[in-house]
């Protein structure tokens, strides 16, 4: 989603800002811009709709000189993606430039007020009001920091802000309310970013801003204040950064690279978490004793998208292994639903990015109501990770493809281990615990084998690529796998796809079945296999085209399917982990055949920081 990068120091800002924006590209955006203060204290602004490459092209013709500046990638909320709506926005005819992440909910009121004062708006964005409000304060002879501070209480909604002004060259202001912002501390220079990955190549010393904090940065100074509590001493953390984290290494897309990383993802998610001697799992950061966990009577998982599908798999596994009732809630609904939760309910949120606004909102709502809140998160140091009472990191490494793949695998592994841990605190036997652990630890091998069926998946993709709509079906724990397969396909190929329990077909969706609407059925061997086979017969009777993901050697299924995608015969607990791989590859190859922008699909963002 929107990204911010700022810099102040003693070297050219433009290359640093551009490189930072490039590192944020994976988050999804539709326009980009920079604003710098040049050596003659003039404000230079360059913006372009489209990719950072288009901005780069513009800058190659008209550079933005200066050693202090801000930059932004915008994901349109108010007004379409065009040059005028791109950030930074200018206030008071060149007095100040502002880049903003978040949404200002009272922008219409503020716009009316500023229009009455004579300000002329260039864009349709909510952000431009911030720029004019600051300009108005600067007219009162306030310094830039005081001017920003003065207007913040007037903003309703969420913001991460970066501000520069020609009246104070070399000064970079940041402010945070609900939208992440981090300061990078360099040697005689400072950085500001919405995501530490944007500045990580320059410095690994960072200070995360909290809501209500405003920062003033120059090359040598770093002053931090809270809007109500005044001056504060920043807490500096170190981030991990590996220079090769983002190399494609010859693979054409990040999505494909990340699909292929999944055997390792499983190993990393298991590392240090298995206590074989006691046939259980362990988690360092849960911050809840075994005695407290034994008292838990209900678990609520709140998440969005792919993380929600992983949570649904967790629901089956925990209910099966630990017999604790689990409910999975859309995070964006949970926070407003006022669902009854008793004092023995444990609330988990799941998020790859750790920044999803809906999921953060659910976490805050659960905490407000006095529940211990736990998070299953990939991004270390993210807002959700920092605000939860305890949690589990996925250790999946940076996921760059907008479509979640390896993070899903890591979530499923962590949830499987959690199911075993909770089960072993109750009535799961030593033998059952050990069998489940063995299955999870052995998963990398069948995953590797499944990746090898990619050529068969290409054949399936060819059957699907011209369809207008595709149905994904599965029973039991394979229903969330089907949901995930449908989500992957629609996200990156733009083909309409829906996931259903196979049993539900006859209650309506079967009306859609015809030779032009393929059905992808997830049907590995298991207790409900015969039932799914009957559902396949029902589809075939309506001339449905069947792409089946099933256990290798399942001749009966192979005979009935138009395309059969075999996965190894694995224990039930890891079937979802393995069965989702052909569906990820299927979405990838359909998108490839259709020439889609696989790693940056239209309209989508990697980290959805607006509600
Ligand atoms: C799908 C996808 C999204 C995210 C959702 C939640 O491929 O990536 O559906 O899963 O936006 O994101 P996180 O997990 O970062 O909270």
XYZ file of C-alpha atoms and ligand atoms in Angstrom:
627
model
C 0.000 0.000 0.000
C 1.212 3.633 0.274
C 4.875 3.994 1.147
C 6.957 6.849 2.531
C 10.704 7.426 2.356
C 12.432 10.568 3.652
C 16.064 11.603 3.979
C 18.137 14.418 5.415
C 21.939 14.422 5.367
C 24.987 15.562 3.418
C 24.556 13.679 0.153
C 22.055 13.748 -2.693
C 18.618 12.730 -1.493
C 17.122 11.720 -4.839
C 18.918 8.367 -5.334
C 18.215 7.372 -1.733
C 14.540 8.253 -2.053
C 14.180 6.408 -5.358
C 15.972 3.298 -4.124
C 13.741 3.357 -1.042
C 10.603 3.587 -3.170
C 11.831 0.662 -5.252
C 12.149 -1.402 -2.090
C 8.561 -0.541 -1.207
C 7.202 -1.284 -4.683
C 6.150 -4.802 -3.712
C 3.564 -3.349 -1.359
C 1.411 -2.240 -4.305
C 0.798 1.345 -5.508
C -0.339 3.299 -8.515
C 1.673 6.542 -8.563
C 4.905 7.877 -7.108
C 6.585 11.188 -6.357
C 9.449 13.012 -4.651
C 9.934 16.484 -3.196
C 13.362 17.855 -2.288
C 14.726 21.180 -1.062
C 17.592 22.224 -3.337
C 20.749 24.136 -2.416
C 18.985 27.434 -3.051
C 16.189 26.487 -0.685
C 13.693 25.895 -3.476
C 11.077 23.193 -3.310
C 11.399 20.713 -6.200
C 8.468 18.346 -6.781
C 8.280 15.508 -9.324
C 5.336 13.103 -9.534
C 4.008 10.511 -11.948
C 1.085 8.132 -12.198
C 2.179 4.533 -12.736
C 5.333 2.768 -11.677
C 8.442 4.125 -9.952
C 10.158 3.540 -13.315
C 7.982 6.338 -14.798
C 9.072 8.700 -12.002
C 12.679 7.685 -12.555
C 12.318 8.525 -16.227
C 10.937 11.956 -15.325
C 13.778 12.540 -12.861
C 16.354 11.615 -15.468
C 15.062 14.589 -17.513
C 14.309 16.928 -14.588
C 16.310 15.892 -11.521
C 15.303 16.782 -7.959
C 18.466 18.194 -6.427
C 19.060 18.617 -2.703
C 20.172 16.764 0.392
C 16.815 16.643 2.125
C 13.571 15.302 0.733
C 10.535 13.069 0.945
C 9.014 10.542 -1.421
C 5.897 8.445 -1.677
C 4.174 5.608 -3.471
C 0.411 6.107 -3.477
C -2.358 3.514 -3.506
C -5.399 5.534 -4.511
C -8.142 6.053 -1.942
C -9.484 9.576 -2.626
C -9.348 10.397 -6.335
C -8.001 8.289 -9.199
C -4.354 7.462 -9.832
C -3.021 10.402 -11.845
C -0.116 12.868 -11.689
C -2.092 15.477 -9.743
C -3.284 13.105 -7.060
C 0.193 11.602 -6.608
C 2.049 12.672 -3.442
C 3.855 14.761 -2.209
C 1.219 17.483 -2.010
C 2.080 21.142 -1.817
C 0.555 23.545 0.662
C 0.195 27.318 0.338
C 1.683 27.681 -3.143
C 5.040 26.078 -2.410
C 5.465 26.659 1.323
C 5.491 23.000 2.306
C 5.400 19.455 0.845
C 3.643 16.527 2.494
C 3.592 12.767 1.889
C 0.852 10.904 3.732
C -0.170 7.314 4.389
C -3.610 6.709 5.868
C -6.988 8.373 5.514
C -8.165 11.754 6.843
C -11.814 11.199 7.611
C -12.751 14.866 8.150
C -11.007 16.057 4.982
C -14.220 17.392 3.402
C -14.857 19.756 6.321
C -11.232 20.913 6.349
C -11.280 21.405 2.586
C -14.343 23.692 2.870
C -12.688 25.704 5.615
C -9.423 26.080 3.667
C -11.279 26.973 0.462
C -13.011 29.783 2.352
C -9.546 31.007 3.397
C -8.569 31.197 -0.291
C -6.600 27.966 -0.722
C -6.961 26.432 -4.178
C -6.871 22.644 -4.301
C -4.922 20.902 -7.056
C -5.957 17.340 -6.242
C -8.915 15.270 -5.109
C -6.941 13.721 -2.256
C -7.633 13.912 1.451
C -3.918 14.641 1.947
C -3.839 18.078 0.366
C -5.727 19.541 3.324
C -2.776 18.630 5.559
C -0.387 20.558 3.343
C -2.573 23.684 3.339
C -3.219 23.470 7.079
C 0.538 23.436 7.719
C 1.044 26.315 5.260
C -1.567 28.300 7.170
C 0.349 27.776 10.447
C 3.654 28.700 8.779
C 2.091 32.049 7.880
C 1.866 32.692 11.613
C 5.674 32.525 11.786
C 5.751 29.166 13.521
C 8.738 26.944 12.795
C 7.981 23.810 10.737
C 7.923 21.417 13.701
C 5.516 23.633 15.667
C 3.332 24.142 12.582
C 2.976 20.389 12.037
C 2.396 19.796 15.738
C -0.292 22.503 15.770
C -2.404 20.953 13.015
C -2.227 17.284 14.034
C -5.030 17.480 16.615
C -7.309 18.690 13.829
C -6.872 15.518 11.773
C -9.408 12.742 12.291
C -8.410 9.359 10.909
C -5.010 7.819 10.387
C -1.702 9.196 9.225
C 1.954 8.559 8.766
C 3.368 11.899 7.588
C 6.612 13.143 6.109
C 6.999 16.901 5.689
C 9.664 19.250 4.282
C 9.567 23.002 3.669
C 11.852 25.465 1.896
C 11.726 27.823 4.901
C 13.768 25.235 6.845
C 16.015 23.370 4.409
C 17.507 20.253 5.972
C 14.589 19.726 8.366
C 12.459 16.612 7.935
C 9.338 16.163 10.070
C 7.485 12.889 10.649
C 4.281 12.137 12.562
C 2.375 8.957 13.240
C -1.226 8.107 14.111
C -2.283 4.612 13.085
C 0.049 4.318 10.108
C 3.591 3.021 10.654
C 6.665 5.220 10.526
C 10.241 4.457 11.450
C 13.317 6.674 11.802
C 16.674 5.346 10.580
C 19.785 6.654 12.345
C 22.812 7.013 10.069
C 26.205 8.649 10.469
C 25.494 12.358 9.992
C 22.163 11.583 8.334
C 18.641 10.464 9.169
C 16.002 8.510 7.283
C 12.257 8.266 7.672
C 10.161 5.441 6.228
C 6.863 3.650 6.507
C 8.707 0.319 6.470
C 12.231 -0.309 7.728
C 12.990 -2.398 4.634
C 13.082 0.852 2.594
C 16.080 2.155 4.527
C 17.683 -1.079 5.734
C 20.594 -0.975 3.237
C 21.673 2.380 4.763
C 21.224 1.712 8.459
C 20.060 -1.033 10.745
C 19.588 1.318 13.725
C 15.956 2.304 13.843
C 13.415 3.912 16.163
C 9.755 3.039 15.578
C 7.368 5.929 16.133
C 4.303 5.301 18.284
C 0.858 6.830 17.726
C 0.810 10.481 18.782
C 4.550 11.005 18.225
C 6.127 13.702 16.076
C 9.771 13.753 15.099
C 12.102 16.500 13.867
C 15.159 15.297 11.997
C 18.161 17.089 10.581
C 21.470 15.562 9.468
C 22.678 15.577 13.094
C 19.579 16.017 15.253
C 16.758 13.679 16.228
C 14.072 15.227 18.451
C 11.016 13.232 19.383
C 7.864 14.478 21.091
C 4.534 13.030 22.035
C 1.576 15.302 21.272
C 0.398 15.137 24.876
C 3.397 14.014 26.884
C 6.040 16.301 25.335
C 9.687 15.414 24.752
C 10.713 11.727 24.845
C 13.926 9.768 24.496
C 13.739 7.573 21.394
C 14.202 3.823 21.821
C 16.644 2.573 19.231
C 16.341 -1.015 17.960
C 18.465 -3.012 15.557
C 16.886 -4.705 12.558
C 18.131 -7.794 10.765
C 18.964 -7.229 7.169
C 20.530 -9.563 4.654
C 21.640 -7.924 1.397
C 20.458 -10.868 -0.704
C 16.952 -11.009 0.806
C 15.432 -9.552 -2.323
C 17.430 -11.092 -5.127
C 15.365 -13.022 -7.655
C 18.329 -15.285 -8.401
C 17.248 -16.025 -11.959
C 13.612 -16.893 -11.104
C 11.221 -14.794 -13.247
C 8.907 -13.697 -10.422
C 9.000 -13.339 -6.653
C 5.795 -15.334 -6.390
C 7.382 -18.345 -8.050
C 10.552 -17.944 -5.982
C 8.478 -17.827 -2.815
C 6.409 -20.866 -3.809
C 9.664 -22.765 -4.267
C 10.996 -21.580 -0.914
C 8.225 -23.384 0.966
C 10.171 -26.523 1.938
C 12.629 -24.203 3.699
C 9.820 -22.080 5.095
C 8.528 -25.181 6.880
C 11.978 -25.925 8.332
C 12.360 -22.329 9.534
C 8.894 -22.239 11.090
C 9.673 -25.455 13.026
C 13.178 -24.466 14.147
C 13.559 -24.526 17.924
C 9.856 -25.230 18.431
C 9.783 -28.995 18.794
C 10.208 -30.873 22.073
C 10.439 -34.402 20.777
C 11.091 -35.894 24.239
C 7.677 -34.663 25.346
C 5.990 -35.059 21.949
C 4.947 -31.442 21.931
C 5.797 -27.995 20.586
C 7.110 -24.937 22.412
C 6.796 -21.206 21.754
C 9.101 -18.704 23.403
C 6.952 -15.605 23.037
C 3.427 -16.661 23.994
C 3.847 -15.163 27.472
C 1.112 -17.441 28.846
C 1.800 -20.288 31.235
C 0.656 -23.828 30.523
C -1.758 -23.473 33.461
C -3.372 -20.387 31.880
C -3.579 -22.065 28.490
C -5.265 -25.093 30.014
C -8.032 -22.817 31.252
C -8.784 -21.475 27.763
C -12.305 -22.442 26.735
C -12.464 -20.841 23.325
C -10.134 -19.364 20.739
C -10.925 -16.591 18.279
C -8.716 -16.038 15.255
C -9.052 -12.679 13.520
C -7.341 -12.162 10.171
C -7.850 -11.143 6.539
C -7.363 -12.795 3.159
C -4.771 -15.518 2.986
C -4.071 -15.218 6.722
C -7.774 -15.863 7.335
C -7.626 -19.032 5.226
C -4.640 -20.256 7.229
C -6.625 -19.517 10.401
C -9.488 -21.670 9.088
C -7.063 -24.562 8.700
C -5.938 -23.835 12.266
C -9.568 -24.071 13.358
C -9.862 -27.656 12.080
C -6.516 -28.687 13.537
C -7.004 -27.170 16.989
C -10.523 -28.491 17.323
C -9.246 -31.919 16.316
C -6.058 -32.054 18.395
C -7.074 -30.002 21.432
C -10.878 -30.065 21.319
C -11.021 -26.318 21.991
C -13.794 -24.570 20.038
C -12.291 -22.108 17.544
C -13.956 -19.309 15.635
C -12.401 -17.513 12.715
C -13.497 -13.922 12.206
C -12.851 -11.454 9.407
C -10.678 -8.953 11.275
C -12.428 -5.999 9.652
C -15.787 -7.261 10.942
C -14.655 -8.454 14.344
C -13.731 -5.010 15.594
C -17.253 -3.685 15.052
C -19.290 -6.840 15.703
C -19.316 -6.670 19.488
C -19.158 -10.475 19.540
C -19.685 -11.921 23.019
C -16.363 -13.179 24.388
C -16.076 -14.666 27.849
C -13.032 -14.253 30.057
C -11.634 -17.626 29.024
C -11.475 -16.692 25.350
C -8.048 -16.256 23.818
C -7.793 -13.919 20.841
C -5.159 -14.489 18.189
C -4.616 -12.233 15.209
C -2.722 -13.488 12.180
C -0.911 -11.216 9.760
C 1.995 -11.647 7.402
C 2.785 -7.933 7.258
C 1.878 -7.139 10.843
C 0.494 -3.826 9.564
C -2.976 -4.699 8.213
C -5.259 -1.963 9.550
C -8.280 -4.270 9.948
C -6.255 -6.844 11.863
C -4.587 -4.225 14.038
C -8.057 -2.846 14.769
C -9.222 -6.328 15.852
C -6.201 -6.697 18.127
C -6.837 -3.325 19.747
C -10.532 -4.087 20.203
C -9.776 -7.433 21.892
C -7.214 -5.756 24.150
C -9.612 -2.956 25.012
C -12.055 -5.608 26.170
C -9.422 -7.070 28.460
C -8.498 -10.236 26.548
C -4.940 -11.457 26.296
C -4.056 -10.824 22.655
C -1.593 -12.952 20.777
C -0.267 -12.448 17.278
C 1.069 -14.779 14.620
C 3.117 -12.434 12.471
C 5.881 -12.580 9.889
C 7.327 -9.077 9.959
C 9.549 -8.608 12.966
C 9.033 -5.273 14.696
C 5.743 -4.580 12.874
C 2.982 -2.709 14.694
C 0.938 -5.833 15.423
C 4.018 -7.673 16.689
C 4.821 -4.787 19.009
C 1.296 -4.255 20.310
C 0.321 -7.881 21.020
C 0.751 -9.294 24.525
C 2.627 -12.224 23.080
C 2.987 -14.121 19.889
C 4.720 -16.318 17.415
C 6.889 -15.168 14.547
C 6.637 -17.051 11.249
C 10.324 -16.655 10.305
C 9.313 -16.895 6.630
C 11.667 -14.082 5.517
C 10.512 -11.124 3.461
C 7.598 -11.995 1.174
C 7.648 -9.691 -1.833
C 5.080 -11.135 -4.253
C 1.766 -9.476 -3.426
C 0.065 -12.875 -3.403
C 0.872 -14.583 -0.108
C 2.352 -18.062 -0.567
C 5.206 -18.963 1.745
C 3.681 -16.911 4.575
C 0.584 -19.136 4.263
C 2.783 -22.232 4.569
C 4.487 -20.802 7.657
C 1.132 -19.894 9.217
C -0.190 -23.411 8.651
C 2.939 -24.918 10.223
C 2.762 -22.622 13.255
C -0.953 -23.366 13.686
C -0.305 -27.108 13.384
C 2.360 -26.879 16.094
C 0.017 -24.778 18.207
C -2.685 -27.431 17.806
C -0.245 -30.091 19.020
C 0.914 -27.921 21.925
C -2.651 -27.197 23.068
C -3.632 -30.818 22.448
C -0.767 -32.132 24.565
C -1.837 -29.821 27.405
C -5.162 -31.648 27.342
C -5.781 -35.161 26.155
C -3.631 -35.726 23.040
C -1.546 -38.828 23.650
C 2.239 -38.951 23.477
C 2.043 -41.233 20.447
C -0.437 -39.024 18.606
C 1.683 -35.957 19.425
C 4.829 -37.608 18.133
C 3.152 -38.803 14.949
C 1.909 -35.287 14.245
C 5.342 -33.776 14.908
C 7.011 -36.347 12.658
C 4.547 -35.506 9.908
C 5.231 -31.769 10.142
C 8.990 -32.213 10.284
C 8.862 -34.487 7.271
C 6.788 -32.028 5.193
C 9.670 -30.431 3.238
C 10.216 -33.643 1.263
C 6.638 -34.079 -0.056
C 6.536 -30.331 -0.683
C 9.632 -30.655 -2.837
C 8.046 -33.569 -4.708
C 4.869 -31.572 -5.256
C 6.822 -28.686 -6.749
C 8.097 -31.133 -9.355
C 4.580 -31.510 -10.853
C 4.812 -27.962 -12.223
C 4.717 -29.194 -15.888
C 1.358 -30.894 -15.190
C 0.100 -27.687 -13.620
C 1.019 -25.821 -16.803
C -1.314 -28.185 -18.704
C -4.087 -27.456 -16.175
C -3.443 -23.722 -16.523
C -3.978 -23.998 -20.267
C -7.434 -25.529 -19.636
C -8.338 -22.670 -17.310
C -6.752 -19.559 -18.777
C -9.666 -18.768 -21.119
C -12.401 -19.310 -18.550
C -14.501 -16.492 -17.180
C -15.063 -18.202 -13.869
C -13.586 -21.111 -11.892
C -14.972 -22.991 -8.885
C -12.674 -24.383 -6.180
C -14.069 -27.148 -4.015
C -12.891 -29.130 -1.025
C -14.298 -30.770 2.069
C -13.298 -30.417 5.692
C -9.779 -29.003 6.084
C -9.551 -28.789 2.293
C -12.324 -26.238 2.152
C -9.940 -23.452 3.303
C -7.396 -24.812 0.817
C -10.024 -24.372 -1.913
C -10.745 -20.831 -0.663
C -7.046 -20.040 -0.848
C -6.757 -21.491 -4.361
C -9.663 -19.302 -5.508
C -8.175 -16.196 -3.885
C -4.795 -16.788 -5.514
C -6.366 -17.226 -8.951
C -8.559 -14.135 -8.793
C -5.801 -11.940 -7.351
C -3.200 -12.496 -9.991
C -5.097 -13.685 -13.080
C -8.229 -11.485 -12.603
C -10.404 -14.519 -13.447
C -13.439 -14.758 -11.223
C -13.050 -17.667 -8.800
C -14.987 -18.883 -5.770
C -14.232 -21.477 -3.154
C -16.935 -23.680 -1.605
C -17.192 -26.765 0.526
C -17.747 -29.533 -2.045
C -20.871 -30.522 -0.093
C -22.378 -27.073 -0.588
C -22.291 -27.194 -4.394
C -25.707 -28.764 -4.798
C -27.246 -25.971 -2.706
C -26.753 -23.354 -5.394
C -23.334 -22.998 -7.023
C -23.900 -26.117 -9.153
C -26.162 -23.914 -11.292
C -22.948 -22.325 -12.596
C -21.405 -25.575 -13.767
C -20.984 -26.000 -17.524
C -18.104 -26.925 -19.847
C -16.842 -23.317 -19.672
C -16.631 -23.175 -15.865
C -13.883 -25.493 -14.653
C -14.030 -26.969 -11.143
C -10.798 -27.436 -9.236
C -11.433 -30.121 -6.635
C -9.057 -30.698 -3.717
C -9.538 -34.379 -2.912
C -6.556 -36.121 -1.310
C -7.330 -39.496 0.263
C -8.971 -39.203 3.656
C -12.151 -39.984 5.555
C -14.367 -37.881 3.256
C -12.780 -38.959 -0.012
C -15.761 -41.072 -1.113
C -18.122 -38.158 -0.480
C -15.985 -35.830 -2.596
C -15.942 -38.452 -5.355
C -19.742 -38.362 -5.388
C -19.629 -34.569 -5.662
C -17.296 -34.939 -8.639
C -19.824 -37.270 -10.279
C -22.515 -34.629 -9.790
C -20.286 -32.079 -11.538
C -19.433 -34.421 -14.386
C -23.125 -35.157 -14.906
C -23.443 -31.413 -15.678
C -20.523 -31.578 -18.140
C -18.188 -29.897 -15.654
C -14.455 -29.863 -16.399
C -12.569 -31.297 -13.423
C -9.067 -30.384 -12.341
C -8.388 -32.641 -9.364
C -5.654 -32.384 -6.746
C -5.411 -35.885 -5.300
C -3.149 -38.495 -3.787
C -0.689 -40.052 -6.228
C -1.855 -43.500 -7.263
C -5.535 -42.619 -6.801
C -6.562 -44.192 -10.112
C -10.267 -43.683 -9.513
C -9.852 -39.928 -9.127
C -7.400 -39.772 -12.011
C -9.979 -41.503 -14.240
C -12.716 -39.061 -13.362
C -10.595 -35.905 -13.657
C -9.884 -34.061 -16.888
C -6.555 -33.017 -15.394
C -5.108 -34.857 -12.400
C -2.520 -33.119 -10.206
C -0.977 -35.753 -7.919
C 0.471 -34.942 -4.512
C 2.359 -37.447 -2.333
C 0.468 -39.643 0.115
C 1.043 -37.677 3.343
C -0.481 -37.753 6.843
C -3.698 -35.773 7.125
C -2.213 -33.032 9.306
C 0.080 -31.837 6.506
C -2.292 -32.430 3.594
C -3.392 -28.757 3.407
C 0.232 -27.611 3.368
C 0.996 -29.865 0.412
C -2.346 -29.603 -1.419
C -2.184 -25.819 -1.673
C 1.056 -25.914 -3.699
C -0.531 -27.051 -7.012
C -3.148 -24.321 -6.548
C -0.485 -21.641 -6.028
C 1.333 -22.886 -9.130
C -1.943 -23.010 -11.054
C -2.716 -19.364 -10.293
C 0.845 -18.435 -11.236
C 0.743 -20.210 -14.600
C -2.700 -18.934 -15.539
C -1.516 -15.387 -14.783
C 1.655 -16.011 -16.767
C -0.329 -17.253 -19.785
C -2.519 -14.155 -19.575
C 0.496 -11.838 -19.334
C -0.503 -10.400 -15.943
C 1.758 -8.370 -13.668
C 2.203 -11.319 -11.313
C 4.149 -9.745 -8.454
C 2.202 -6.490 -8.525
C -1.373 -7.299 -9.512
C -3.660 -4.379 -10.247
C -5.503 -2.677 -7.367
C -3.789 -4.789 -4.708
C -1.302 -3.940 -2.008
C 1.006 -6.131 0.020
C 0.301 -4.352 3.232
C -3.226 -2.988 3.539
C -2.884 -0.109 5.965
C -6.309 1.471 5.434
C -9.619 0.185 6.786
C -3.543 -12.674 -0.547
C -3.024 -11.659 0.305
C -3.995 -10.851 1.118
C -3.476 -10.789 2.534
C -4.362 -9.894 3.428
C -3.867 -9.901 4.856
O -2.562 -13.232 -1.337
O -1.851 -11.502 0.361
O -5.274 -11.406 1.088
O -3.423 -12.096 3.040
O -4.354 -8.588 2.934
O -2.546 -9.482 4.934
P -1.668 -9.738 6.213
O -1.466 -11.201 6.344
O -0.389 -9.003 5.948
O -2.424 -9.177 7.381
